[in-house]
Amino acid sequence: MRKSALGLLAASAALALAASTAQAADLPSRYSPAPAYNALPVFTWTGFYAGLNAGYGWNVGDSRYYDPAFGTSYGKRKGGFVGGAQAGYNYQFGMFVAGVETDLQYAAVGNKGASYGNIYYPGDSDGFFGTIRARGGVAFDRALVYGTAGFAYGDIGGNKGYDPILGHHSGDEINWGWTIGGGVEYAITNNFTAKVEGLYVDIDTKDNYALGGRANVDRDAEFGVLRAGLNYKFN
């Protein structure tokens, strides 16, 4: 009889344990489900862009009298306002960014004239220049440090000759050269970026003074440009 009582007790305990386990299985889990994260879009420099810029240009040439760009007389270098627009395309692969950019700049050099001997005869209009450049750099998330180089062109000055008897004669023309520089650009938002950029520009301007062996003599327009710009990046 004792064995029967022990067996009944064991069976009752087993039944109670099974019922408790089944009830616990129906209860909600104590652990919360894994949170679902919506990843924020990663900024990329890839895409087309366009914008405006403004800055300052100054002569860096070694002209003895007047340099065709921005003017210099007896070693005194001068400068002036430059401003314009730019457009380009970037492609980002990893941390590296490569692209192309072109710009067209108004140059308030006030120096489209000619030098005859040690006398300067000022022109009557300001000049312009533009560039077509490759860009390459390294991106640190929204910051881009880059170098740039390419072609330059423009009518920056020095294209008027002077004859003491006949006076001025016009020789306005577009000349070609090269440029190199670099800058830093930062993405303020996903669409707007701001940059600071410096360029060295060398345009192969020629003297068209017809006497004294001065015709077609190279008088390169050499100048530096420091400018700030704002771009809109198209998604």
PDB file of N, CA and C in Angstrom, residues 19-117:
ATOM      1  N   ALA A  19       1.788  20.458 -16.357  1.00  0.00           N
ATOM      2  CA  ALA A  19       0.815  21.540 -16.494  1.00  0.00           C
ATOM      3  C   ALA A  19       1.475  22.898 -16.342  1.00  0.00           C
ATOM      4  N   SER A  20       2.445  22.977 -15.385  1.00  0.00           N
ATOM      5  CA  SER A  20       3.149  24.244 -15.168  1.00  0.00           C
ATOM      6  C   SER A  20       3.987  24.625 -16.387  1.00  0.00           C
ATOM      7  N   THR A  21       4.659  23.637 -16.989  1.00  0.00           N
ATOM      8  CA  THR A  21       5.473  23.897 -18.185  1.00  0.00           C
ATOM      9  C   THR A  21       4.622  24.373 -19.350  1.00  0.00           C
ATOM     10  N   ALA A  22       3.468  23.746 -19.532  1.00  0.00           N
ATOM     11  CA  ALA A  22       2.563  24.123 -20.627  1.00  0.00           C
ATOM     12  C   ALA A  22       2.043  25.538 -20.430  1.00  0.00           C
ATOM     13  N   GLN A  23       1.730  25.893 -19.162  1.00  0.00           N
ATOM     14  CA  GLN A  23       1.227  27.244 -18.877  1.00  0.00           C
ATOM     15  C   GLN A  23       2.310  28.285 -19.134  1.00  0.00           C
ATOM     16  N   ALA A  24       3.571  27.947 -18.757  1.00  0.00           N
ATOM     17  CA  ALA A  24       4.676  28.893 -18.976  1.00  0.00           C
ATOM     18  C   ALA A  24       4.925  29.116 -20.456  1.00  0.00           C
ATOM     19  N   ALA A  25       4.700  28.073 -21.251  1.00  0.00           N
ATOM     20  CA  ALA A  25       4.918  28.204 -22.696  1.00  0.00           C
ATOM     21  C   ALA A  25       3.922  29.158 -23.324  1.00  0.00           C
ATOM     22  N   ASP A  26       2.742  29.273 -22.716  1.00  0.00           N
ATOM     23  CA  ASP A  26       1.725  30.175 -23.269  1.00  0.00           C
ATOM     24  C   ASP A  26       1.947  31.627 -22.885  1.00  0.00           C
ATOM     25  N   LEU A  27       2.825  31.881 -21.884  1.00  0.00           N
ATOM     26  CA  LEU A  27       3.064  33.256 -21.453  1.00  0.00           C
ATOM     27  C   LEU A  27       3.944  33.999 -22.451  1.00  0.00           C
ATOM     28  N   PRO A  28       3.803  35.336 -22.552  1.00  0.00           N
ATOM     29  CA  PRO A  28       4.670  36.103 -23.470  1.00  0.00           C
ATOM     30  C   PRO A  28       6.128  36.039 -23.012  1.00  0.00           C
ATOM     31  N   SER A  29       7.028  36.143 -23.969  1.00  0.00           N
ATOM     32  CA  SER A  29       8.460  36.074 -23.671  1.00  0.00           C
ATOM     33  C   SER A  29       8.892  37.282 -22.855  1.00  0.00           C
ATOM     34  N   ARG A  30       9.850  37.058 -21.939  1.00  0.00           N
ATOM     35  CA  ARG A  30      10.385  38.150 -21.148  1.00  0.00           C
ATOM     36  C   ARG A  30      11.321  39.042 -21.962  1.00  0.00           C
ATOM     37  N   TYR A  31      11.811  38.537 -23.098  1.00  0.00           N
ATOM     38  CA  TYR A  31      12.790  39.266 -23.910  1.00  0.00           C
ATOM     39  C   TYR A  31      12.111  39.983 -25.065  1.00  0.00           C
ATOM     40  N   SER A  32      12.492  41.270 -25.272  1.00  0.00           N
ATOM     41  CA  SER A  32      11.926  42.055 -26.379  1.00  0.00           C
ATOM     42  C   SER A  32      12.532  41.598 -27.699  1.00  0.00           C
ATOM     43  N   PRO A  33      11.780  41.710 -28.787  1.00  0.00           N
ATOM     44  CA  PRO A  33      12.346  41.352 -30.093  1.00  0.00           C
ATOM     45  C   PRO A  33      13.472  42.310 -30.450  1.00  0.00           C
ATOM     46  N   ALA A  34      14.384  41.875 -31.309  1.00  0.00           N
ATOM     47  CA  ALA A  34      15.514  42.702 -31.738  1.00  0.00           C
ATOM     48  C   ALA A  34      14.998  43.952 -32.450  1.00  0.00           C
ATOM     49  N   PRO A  35      15.493  45.127 -32.063  1.00  0.00           N
ATOM     50  CA  PRO A  35      15.004  46.358 -32.699  1.00  0.00           C
ATOM     51  C   PRO A  35      15.355  46.392 -34.177  1.00  0.00           C
ATOM     52  N   ALA A  36      14.464  46.968 -34.963  1.00  0.00           N
ATOM     53  CA  ALA A  36      14.691  47.113 -36.409  1.00  0.00           C
ATOM     54  C   ALA A  36      15.275  48.500 -36.675  1.00  0.00           C
ATOM     55  N   TYR A  37      16.464  48.569 -37.258  1.00  0.00           N
ATOM     56  CA  TYR A  37      17.132  49.833 -37.543  1.00  0.00           C
ATOM     57  C   TYR A  37      16.924  50.220 -39.000  1.00  0.00           C
ATOM     58  N   ASN A  38      16.559  51.473 -39.212  1.00  0.00           N
ATOM     59  CA  ASN A  38      16.508  52.019 -40.564  1.00  0.00           C
ATOM     60  C   ASN A  38      17.806  52.791 -40.814  1.00  0.00           C
ATOM     61  N   ALA A  39      18.694  52.228 -41.605  1.00  0.00           N
ATOM     62  CA  ALA A  39      20.008  52.835 -41.829  1.00  0.00           C
ATOM     63  C   ALA A  39      19.866  54.180 -42.528  1.00  0.00           C
ATOM     64  N   LEU A  40      20.575  55.186 -41.993  1.00  0.00           N
ATOM     65  CA  LEU A  40      20.566  56.502 -42.624  1.00  0.00           C
ATOM     66  C   LEU A  40      21.338  56.442 -43.933  1.00  0.00           C
ATOM     67  N   PRO A  41      20.922  57.193 -44.958  1.00  0.00           N
ATOM     68  CA  PRO A  41      21.640  57.171 -46.234  1.00  0.00           C
ATOM     69  C   PRO A  41      23.054  57.717 -46.069  1.00  0.00           C
ATOM     70  N   VAL A  42      24.031  57.048 -46.654  1.00  0.00           N
ATOM     71  CA  VAL A  42      25.424  57.472 -46.590  1.00  0.00           C
ATOM     72  C   VAL A  42      25.658  58.526 -47.664  1.00  0.00           C
ATOM     73  N   PHE A  43      26.301  59.638 -47.289  1.00  0.00           N
ATOM     74  CA  PHE A  43      26.559  60.699 -48.256  1.00  0.00           C
ATOM     75  C   PHE A  43      27.590  60.232 -49.269  1.00  0.00           C
ATOM     76  N   THR A  44      27.387  60.577 -50.525  1.00  0.00           N
ATOM     77  CA  THR A  44      28.333  60.270 -51.583  1.00  0.00           C
ATOM     78  C   THR A  44      28.584  61.525 -52.412  1.00  0.00           C
ATOM     79  N   TRP A  45      29.823  61.676 -52.891  1.00  0.00           N
ATOM     80  CA  TRP A  45      30.180  62.809 -53.737  1.00  0.00           C
ATOM     81  C   TRP A  45      29.830  62.574 -55.202  1.00  0.00           C
ATOM     82  N   THR A  46      29.389  61.384 -55.529  1.00  0.00           N
ATOM     83  CA  THR A  46      29.064  61.068 -56.916  1.00  0.00           C
ATOM     84  C   THR A  46      27.878  61.900 -57.398  1.00  0.00           C
ATOM     85  N   GLY A  47      28.016  62.501 -58.585  1.00  0.00           N
ATOM     86  CA  GLY A  47      26.910  63.239 -59.180  1.00  0.00           C
ATOM     87  C   GLY A  47      27.349  64.527 -59.850  1.00  0.00           C
ATOM     88  N   PHE A  48      26.418  65.124 -60.574  1.00  0.00           N
ATOM     89  CA  PHE A  48      26.641  66.404 -61.233  1.00  0.00           C
ATOM     90  C   PHE A  48      26.405  67.541 -60.243  1.00  0.00           C
ATOM     91  N   TYR A  49      27.062  68.668 -60.479  1.00  0.00           N
ATOM     92  CA  TYR A  49      26.879  69.836 -59.630  1.00  0.00           C
ATOM     93  C   TYR A  49      27.127  71.101 -60.442  1.00  0.00           C
ATOM     94  N   ALA A  50      26.633  72.214 -59.927  1.00  0.00           N
ATOM     95  CA  ALA A  50      26.847  73.523 -60.540  1.00  0.00           C
ATOM     96  C   ALA A  50      26.769  74.571 -59.443  1.00  0.00           C
ATOM     97  N   GLY A  51      27.463  75.696 -59.644  1.00  0.00           N
ATOM     98  CA  GLY A  51      27.444  76.720 -58.612  1.00  0.00           C
ATOM     99  C   GLY A  51      28.129  77.999 -59.024  1.00  0.00           C
ATOM    100  N   LEU A  52      28.326  78.871 -58.035  1.00  0.00           N
ATOM    101  CA  LEU A  52      28.917  80.196 -58.240  1.00  0.00           C
ATOM    102  C   LEU A  52      30.139  80.352 -57.345  1.00  0.00           C
ATOM    103  N   ASN A  53      31.016  81.288 -57.727  1.00  0.00           N
ATOM    104  CA  ASN A  53      32.193  81.551 -56.917  1.00  0.00           C
ATOM    105  C   ASN A  53      32.589  83.016 -57.019  1.00  0.00           C
ATOM    106  N   ALA A  54      33.386  83.465 -56.072  1.00  0.00           N
ATOM    107  CA  ALA A  54      33.919  84.830 -56.078  1.00  0.00           C
ATOM    108  C   ALA A  54      35.222  84.824 -55.305  1.00  0.00           C
ATOM    109  N   GLY A  55      36.134  85.714 -55.708  1.00  0.00           N
ATOM    110  CA  GLY A  55      37.413  85.753 -55.016  1.00  0.00           C
ATOM    111  C   GLY A  55      38.307  86.874 -55.500  1.00  0.00           C
ATOM    112  N   TYR A  56      39.614  86.647 -55.376  1.00  0.00           N
ATOM    113  CA  TYR A  56      40.610  87.674 -55.659  1.00  0.00           C
ATOM    114  C   TYR A  56      41.720  87.071 -56.503  1.00  0.00           C
ATOM    115  N   GLY A  57      42.184  87.825 -57.500  1.00  0.00           N
ATOM    116  CA  GLY A  57      43.293  87.394 -58.334  1.00  0.00           C
ATOM    117  C   GLY A  57      44.415  88.417 -58.277  1.00  0.00           C
ATOM    118  N   TRP A  58      45.655  87.927 -58.368  1.00  0.00           N
ATOM    119  CA  TRP A  58      46.789  88.848 -58.304  1.00  0.00           C
ATOM    120  C   TRP A  58      47.911  88.361 -59.215  1.00  0.00           C
ATOM    121  N   ASN A  59      48.661  89.288 -59.743  1.00  0.00           N
ATOM    122  CA  ASN A  59      49.746  88.968 -60.645  1.00  0.00           C
ATOM    123  C   ASN A  59      50.877  88.263 -59.913  1.00  0.00           C
ATOM    124  N   VAL A  60      51.400  87.198 -60.527  1.00  0.00           N
ATOM    125  CA  VAL A  60      52.572  86.509 -59.985  1.00  0.00           C
ATOM    126  C   VAL A  60      53.678  86.419 -61.034  1.00  0.00           C
ATOM    127  N   GLY A  61      53.524  87.172 -62.142  1.00  0.00           N
ATOM    128  CA  GLY A  61      54.504  87.138 -63.219  1.00  0.00           C
ATOM    129  C   GLY A  61      55.740  87.964 -62.906  1.00  0.00           C
ATOM    130  N   ASP A  62      56.730  87.831 -63.773  1.00  0.00           N
ATOM    131  CA  ASP A  62      58.000  88.533 -63.602  1.00  0.00           C
ATOM    132  C   ASP A  62      58.189  89.631 -64.641  1.00  0.00           C
ATOM    133  N   SER A  63      57.083  90.162 -65.155  1.00  0.00           N
ATOM    134  CA  SER A  63      57.179  91.216 -66.163  1.00  0.00           C
ATOM    135  C   SER A  63      57.927  92.430 -65.593  1.00  0.00           C
ATOM    136  N   ARG A  64      58.818  93.003 -66.403  1.00  0.00           N
ATOM    137  CA  ARG A  64      59.597  94.154 -65.928  1.00  0.00           C
ATOM    138  C   ARG A  64      58.719  95.373 -65.748  1.00  0.00           C
ATOM    139  N   TYR A  65      57.778  95.565 -66.654  1.00  0.00           N
ATOM    140  CA  TYR A  65      56.927  96.739 -66.560  1.00  0.00           C
ATOM    141  C   TYR A  65      55.509  96.335 -66.171  1.00  0.00           C
ATOM    142  N   TYR A  66      54.686  96.068 -67.180  1.00  0.00           N
ATOM    143  CA  TYR A  66      53.303  95.684 -66.876  1.00  0.00           C
ATOM    144  C   TYR A  66      53.050  94.266 -67.350  1.00  0.00           C
ATOM    145  N   ASP A  67      52.601  93.433 -66.428  1.00  0.00           N
ATOM    146  CA  ASP A  67      52.201  92.079 -66.784  1.00  0.00           C
ATOM    147  C   ASP A  67      50.824  92.150 -67.436  1.00  0.00           C
ATOM    148  N   PRO A  68      50.550  91.267 -68.420  1.00  0.00           N
ATOM    149  CA  PRO A  68      49.227  91.311 -69.062  1.00  0.00           C
ATOM    150  C   PRO A  68      48.067  91.075 -68.102  1.00  0.00           C
ATOM    151  N   ALA A  69      48.306  90.414 -66.991  1.00  0.00           N
ATOM    152  CA  ALA A  69      47.220  90.150 -66.045  1.00  0.00           C
ATOM    153  C   ALA A  69      47.414  90.950 -64.771  1.00  0.00           C
ATOM    154  N   PHE A  70      46.427  91.728 -64.405  1.00  0.00           N
ATOM    155  CA  PHE A  70      46.325  92.421 -63.119  1.00  0.00           C
ATOM    156  C   PHE A  70      47.351  93.539 -62.930  1.00  0.00           C
ATOM    157  N   GLY A  71      48.369  93.614 -63.779  1.00  0.00           N
ATOM    158  CA  GLY A  71      49.259  94.763 -63.751  1.00  0.00           C
ATOM    159  C   GLY A  71      50.382  94.690 -62.750  1.00  0.00           C
ATOM    160  N   THR A  72      51.556  95.068 -63.185  1.00  0.00           N
ATOM    161  CA  THR A  72      52.675  95.224 -62.271  1.00  0.00           C
ATOM    162  C   THR A  72      53.618  96.261 -62.878  1.00  0.00           C
ATOM    163  N   SER A  73      54.178  97.081 -62.081  1.00  0.00           N
ATOM    164  CA  SER A  73      55.079  98.107 -62.576  1.00  0.00           C
ATOM    165  C   SER A  73      56.282  98.188 -61.656  1.00  0.00           C
ATOM    166  N   TYR A  74      57.454  97.893 -62.220  1.00  0.00           N
ATOM    167  CA  TYR A  74      58.701  97.945 -61.459  1.00  0.00           C
ATOM    168  C   TYR A  74      58.613  97.101 -60.189  1.00  0.00           C
ATOM    169  N   GLY A  75      58.078  95.881 -60.335  1.00  0.00           N
ATOM    170  CA  GLY A  75      58.037  94.950 -59.210  1.00  0.00           C
ATOM    171  C   GLY A  75      56.842  95.099 -58.295  1.00  0.00           C
ATOM    172  N   LYS A  76      55.990  96.098 -58.517  1.00  0.00           N
ATOM    173  CA  LYS A  76      54.807  96.274 -57.672  1.00  0.00           C
ATOM    174  C   LYS A  76      53.651  95.470 -58.250  1.00  0.00           C
ATOM    175  N   ARG A  77      53.223  94.470 -57.542  1.00  0.00           N
ATOM    176  CA  ARG A  77      52.180  93.593 -58.049  1.00  0.00           C
ATOM    177  C   ARG A  77      50.806  94.060 -57.584  1.00  0.00           C
ATOM    178  N   LYS A  78      49.851  93.923 -58.477  1.00  0.00           N
ATOM    179  CA  LYS A  78      48.488  94.373 -58.189  1.00  0.00           C
ATOM    180  C   LYS A  78      47.514  93.220 -58.343  1.00  0.00           C
ATOM    181  N   GLY A  79      46.273  93.449 -57.956  1.00  0.00           N
ATOM    182  CA  GLY A  79      45.258  92.409 -58.055  1.00  0.00           C
ATOM    183  C   GLY A  79      43.893  92.996 -58.297  1.00  0.00           C
ATOM    184  N   GLY A  80      42.882  92.117 -58.334  1.00  0.00           N
ATOM    185  CA  GLY A  80      41.519  92.558 -58.566  1.00  0.00           C
ATOM    186  C   GLY A  80      40.525  91.443 -58.335  1.00  0.00           C
ATOM    187  N   PHE A  81      39.266  91.788 -58.460  1.00  0.00           N
ATOM    188  CA  PHE A  81      38.166  90.862 -58.220  1.00  0.00           C
ATOM    189  C   PHE A  81      38.037  89.859 -59.368  1.00  0.00           C
ATOM    190  N   VAL A  82      37.734  88.600 -59.020  1.00  0.00           N
ATOM    191  CA  VAL A  82      37.346  87.598 -60.003  1.00  0.00           C
ATOM    192  C   VAL A  82      36.079  86.920 -59.496  1.00  0.00           C
ATOM    193  N   GLY A  83      35.233  86.507 -60.412  1.00  0.00           N
ATOM    194  CA  GLY A  83      33.997  85.832 -60.020  1.00  0.00           C
ATOM    195  C   GLY A  83      33.348  85.183 -61.216  1.00  0.00           C
ATOM    196  N   GLY A  84      32.583  84.129 -60.979  1.00  0.00           N
ATOM    197  CA  GLY A  84      31.939  83.445 -62.088  1.00  0.00           C
ATOM    198  C   GLY A  84      31.158  82.233 -61.647  1.00  0.00           C
ATOM    199  N   ALA A  85      31.073  81.264 -62.544  1.00  0.00           N
ATOM    200  CA  ALA A  85      30.281  80.055 -62.305  1.00  0.00           C
ATOM    201  C   ALA A  85      31.090  78.832 -62.691  1.00  0.00           C
ATOM    202  N   GLN A  86      30.731  77.690 -62.078  1.00  0.00           N
ATOM    203  CA  GLN A  86      31.391  76.438 -62.388  1.00  0.00           C
ATOM    204  C   GLN A  86      30.374  75.310 -62.443  1.00  0.00           C
ATOM    205  N   ALA A  87      30.748  74.225 -63.122  1.00  0.00           N
ATOM    206  CA  ALA A  87      29.910  73.031 -63.204  1.00  0.00           C
ATOM    207  C   ALA A  87      30.833  71.835 -63.391  1.00  0.00           C
ATOM    208  N   GLY A  88      30.387  70.662 -62.922  1.00  0.00           N
ATOM    209  CA  GLY A  88      31.232  69.489 -63.058  1.00  0.00           C
ATOM    210  C   GLY A  88      30.537  68.219 -62.637  1.00  0.00           C
ATOM    211  N   TYR A  89      31.348  67.148 -62.588  1.00  0.00           N
ATOM    212  CA  TYR A  89      30.849  65.829 -62.205  1.00  0.00           C
ATOM    213  C   TYR A  89      31.901  65.138 -61.366  1.00  0.00           C
ATOM    214  N   ASN A  90      31.467  64.497 -60.259  1.00  0.00           N
ATOM    215  CA  ASN A  90      32.341  63.708 -59.392  1.00  0.00           C
ATOM    216  C   ASN A  90      31.907  62.254 -59.410  1.00  0.00           C
ATOM    217  N   TYR A  91      32.888  61.376 -59.214  1.00  0.00           N
ATOM    218  CA  TYR A  91      32.587  59.956 -59.014  1.00  0.00           C
ATOM    219  C   TYR A  91      33.407  59.464 -57.827  1.00  0.00           C
ATOM    220  N   GLN A  92      32.734  58.890 -56.823  1.00  0.00           N
ATOM    221  CA  GLN A  92      33.414  58.424 -55.622  1.00  0.00           C
ATOM    222  C   GLN A  92      33.534  56.914 -55.635  1.00  0.00           C
ATOM    223  N   PHE A  93      34.749  56.405 -55.337  1.00  0.00           N
ATOM    224  CA  PHE A  93      34.976  54.976 -55.168  1.00  0.00           C
ATOM    225  C   PHE A  93      35.805  54.789 -53.895  1.00  0.00           C
ATOM    226  N   GLY A  94      35.151  54.244 -52.874  1.00  0.00           N
ATOM    227  CA  GLY A  94      35.782  54.166 -51.575  1.00  0.00           C
ATOM    228  C   GLY A  94      35.970  55.562 -50.994  1.00  0.00           C
ATOM    229  N   MET A  95      37.188  55.843 -50.528  1.00  0.00           N
ATOM    230  CA  MET A  95      37.499  57.176 -50.002  1.00  0.00           C
ATOM    231  C   MET A  95      37.922  58.150 -51.097  1.00  0.00           C
ATOM    232  N   PHE A  96      38.118  57.665 -52.314  1.00  0.00           N
ATOM    233  CA  PHE A  96      38.687  58.495 -53.366  1.00  0.00           C
ATOM    234  C   PHE A  96      37.591  59.075 -54.262  1.00  0.00           C
ATOM    235  N   VAL A  97      37.845  60.304 -54.718  1.00  0.00           N
ATOM    236  CA  VAL A  97      36.902  61.018 -55.585  1.00  0.00           C
ATOM    237  C   VAL A  97      37.650  61.532 -56.800  1.00  0.00           C
ATOM    238  N   ALA A  98      37.119  61.272 -57.993  1.00  0.00           N
ATOM    239  CA  ALA A  98      37.687  61.779 -59.238  1.00  0.00           C
ATOM    240  C   ALA A  98      36.581  62.489 -60.013  1.00  0.00           C
ATOM    241  N   GLY A  99      36.955  63.519 -60.763  1.00  0.00           N
ATOM    242  CA  GLY A  99      35.938  64.248 -61.515  1.00  0.00           C
ATOM    243  C   GLY A  99      36.538  65.240 -62.479  1.00  0.00           C
ATOM    244  N   VAL A 100      35.649  65.982 -63.134  1.00  0.00           N
ATOM    245  CA  VAL A 100      36.040  67.039 -64.062  1.00  0.00           C
ATOM    246  C   VAL A 100      35.224  68.281 -63.728  1.00  0.00           C
ATOM    247  N   GLU A 101      35.809  69.449 -63.985  1.00  0.00           N
ATOM    248  CA  GLU A 101      35.123  70.710 -63.713  1.00  0.00           C
ATOM    249  C   GLU A 101      35.520  71.749 -64.745  1.00  0.00           C
ATOM    250  N   THR A 102      34.569  72.574 -65.115  1.00  0.00           N
ATOM    251  CA  THR A 102      34.846  73.717 -65.976  1.00  0.00           C
ATOM    252  C   THR A 102      34.271  74.969 -65.337  1.00  0.00           C
ATOM    253  N   ASP A 103      34.917  76.106 -65.550  1.00  0.00           N
ATOM    254  CA  ASP A 103      34.410  77.356 -64.996  1.00  0.00           C
ATOM    255  C   ASP A 103      34.698  78.500 -65.961  1.00  0.00           C
ATOM    256  N   LEU A 104      33.950  79.568 -65.820  1.00  0.00           N
ATOM    257  CA  LEU A 104      34.132  80.778 -66.613  1.00  0.00           C
ATOM    258  C   LEU A 104      34.117  81.954 -65.660  1.00  0.00           C
ATOM    259  N   GLN A 105      35.178  82.796 -65.727  1.00  0.00           N
ATOM    260  CA  GLN A 105      35.386  83.837 -64.723  1.00  0.00           C
ATOM    261  C   GLN A 105      35.488  85.231 -65.341  1.00  0.00           C
ATOM    262  N   TYR A 106      34.799  86.183 -64.749  1.00  0.00           N
ATOM    263  CA  TYR A 106      35.017  87.598 -65.033  1.00  0.00           C
ATOM    264  C   TYR A 106      36.230  88.046 -64.228  1.00  0.00           C
ATOM    265  N   ALA A 107      37.106  88.809 -64.842  1.00  0.00           N
ATOM    266  CA  ALA A 107      38.317  89.266 -64.158  1.00  0.00           C
ATOM    267  C   ALA A 107      38.401  90.786 -64.266  1.00  0.00           C
ATOM    268  N   ALA A 108      38.181  91.470 -63.162  1.00  0.00           N
ATOM    269  CA  ALA A 108      38.213  92.937 -63.142  1.00  0.00           C
ATOM    270  C   ALA A 108      39.650  93.421 -63.039  1.00  0.00           C
ATOM    271  N   VAL A 109      40.429  93.069 -64.046  1.00  0.00           N
ATOM    272  CA  VAL A 109      41.841  93.416 -63.989  1.00  0.00           C
ATOM    273  C   VAL A 109      42.104  94.833 -64.466  1.00  0.00           C
ATOM    274  N   GLY A 110      41.208  95.359 -65.312  1.00  0.00           N
ATOM    275  CA  GLY A 110      41.394  96.720 -65.804  1.00  0.00           C
ATOM    276  C   GLY A 110      42.731  96.910 -66.487  1.00  0.00           C
ATOM    277  N   ASN A 111      43.235  95.878 -67.140  1.00  0.00           N
ATOM    278  CA  ASN A 111      44.592  95.925 -67.636  1.00  0.00           C
ATOM    279  C   ASN A 111      44.703  95.413 -69.069  1.00  0.00           C
ATOM    280  N   LYS A 112      43.632  95.493 -69.852  1.00  0.00           N
ATOM    281  CA  LYS A 112      43.705  95.051 -71.238  1.00  0.00           C
ATOM    282  C   LYS A 112      44.302  96.165 -72.098  1.00  0.00           C
ATOM    283  N   GLY A 113      45.560  96.403 -71.868  1.00  0.00           N
ATOM    284  CA  GLY A 113      46.244  97.450 -72.609  1.00  0.00           C
ATOM    285  C   GLY A 113      47.585  96.966 -73.111  1.00  0.00           C
ATOM    286  N   ALA A 114      48.547  97.855 -73.206  1.00  0.00           N
ATOM    287  CA  ALA A 114      49.851  97.505 -73.743  1.00  0.00           C
ATOM    288  C   ALA A 114      50.932  98.318 -73.052  1.00  0.00           C
ATOM    289  N   SER A 115      52.154  97.778 -73.087  1.00  0.00           N
ATOM    290  CA  SER A 115      53.292  98.533 -72.588  1.00  0.00           C
ATOM    291  C   SER A 115      54.214  98.860 -73.751  1.00  0.00           C
ATOM    292  N   TYR A 116      54.711 100.067 -73.760  1.00  0.00           N
ATOM    293  CA  TYR A 116      55.657 100.493 -74.802  1.00  0.00           C
ATOM    294  C   TYR A 116      56.824 101.144 -74.081  1.00  0.00           C
ATOM    295  N   GLY A 117      57.997 100.479 -74.144  1.00  0.00           N
ATOM    296  CA  GLY A 117      59.101 100.971 -73.340  1.00  0.00           C
ATOM    297  C   GLY A 117      58.751 100.810 -71.873  1.00  0.00           C
TER     298      GLY A 117
END
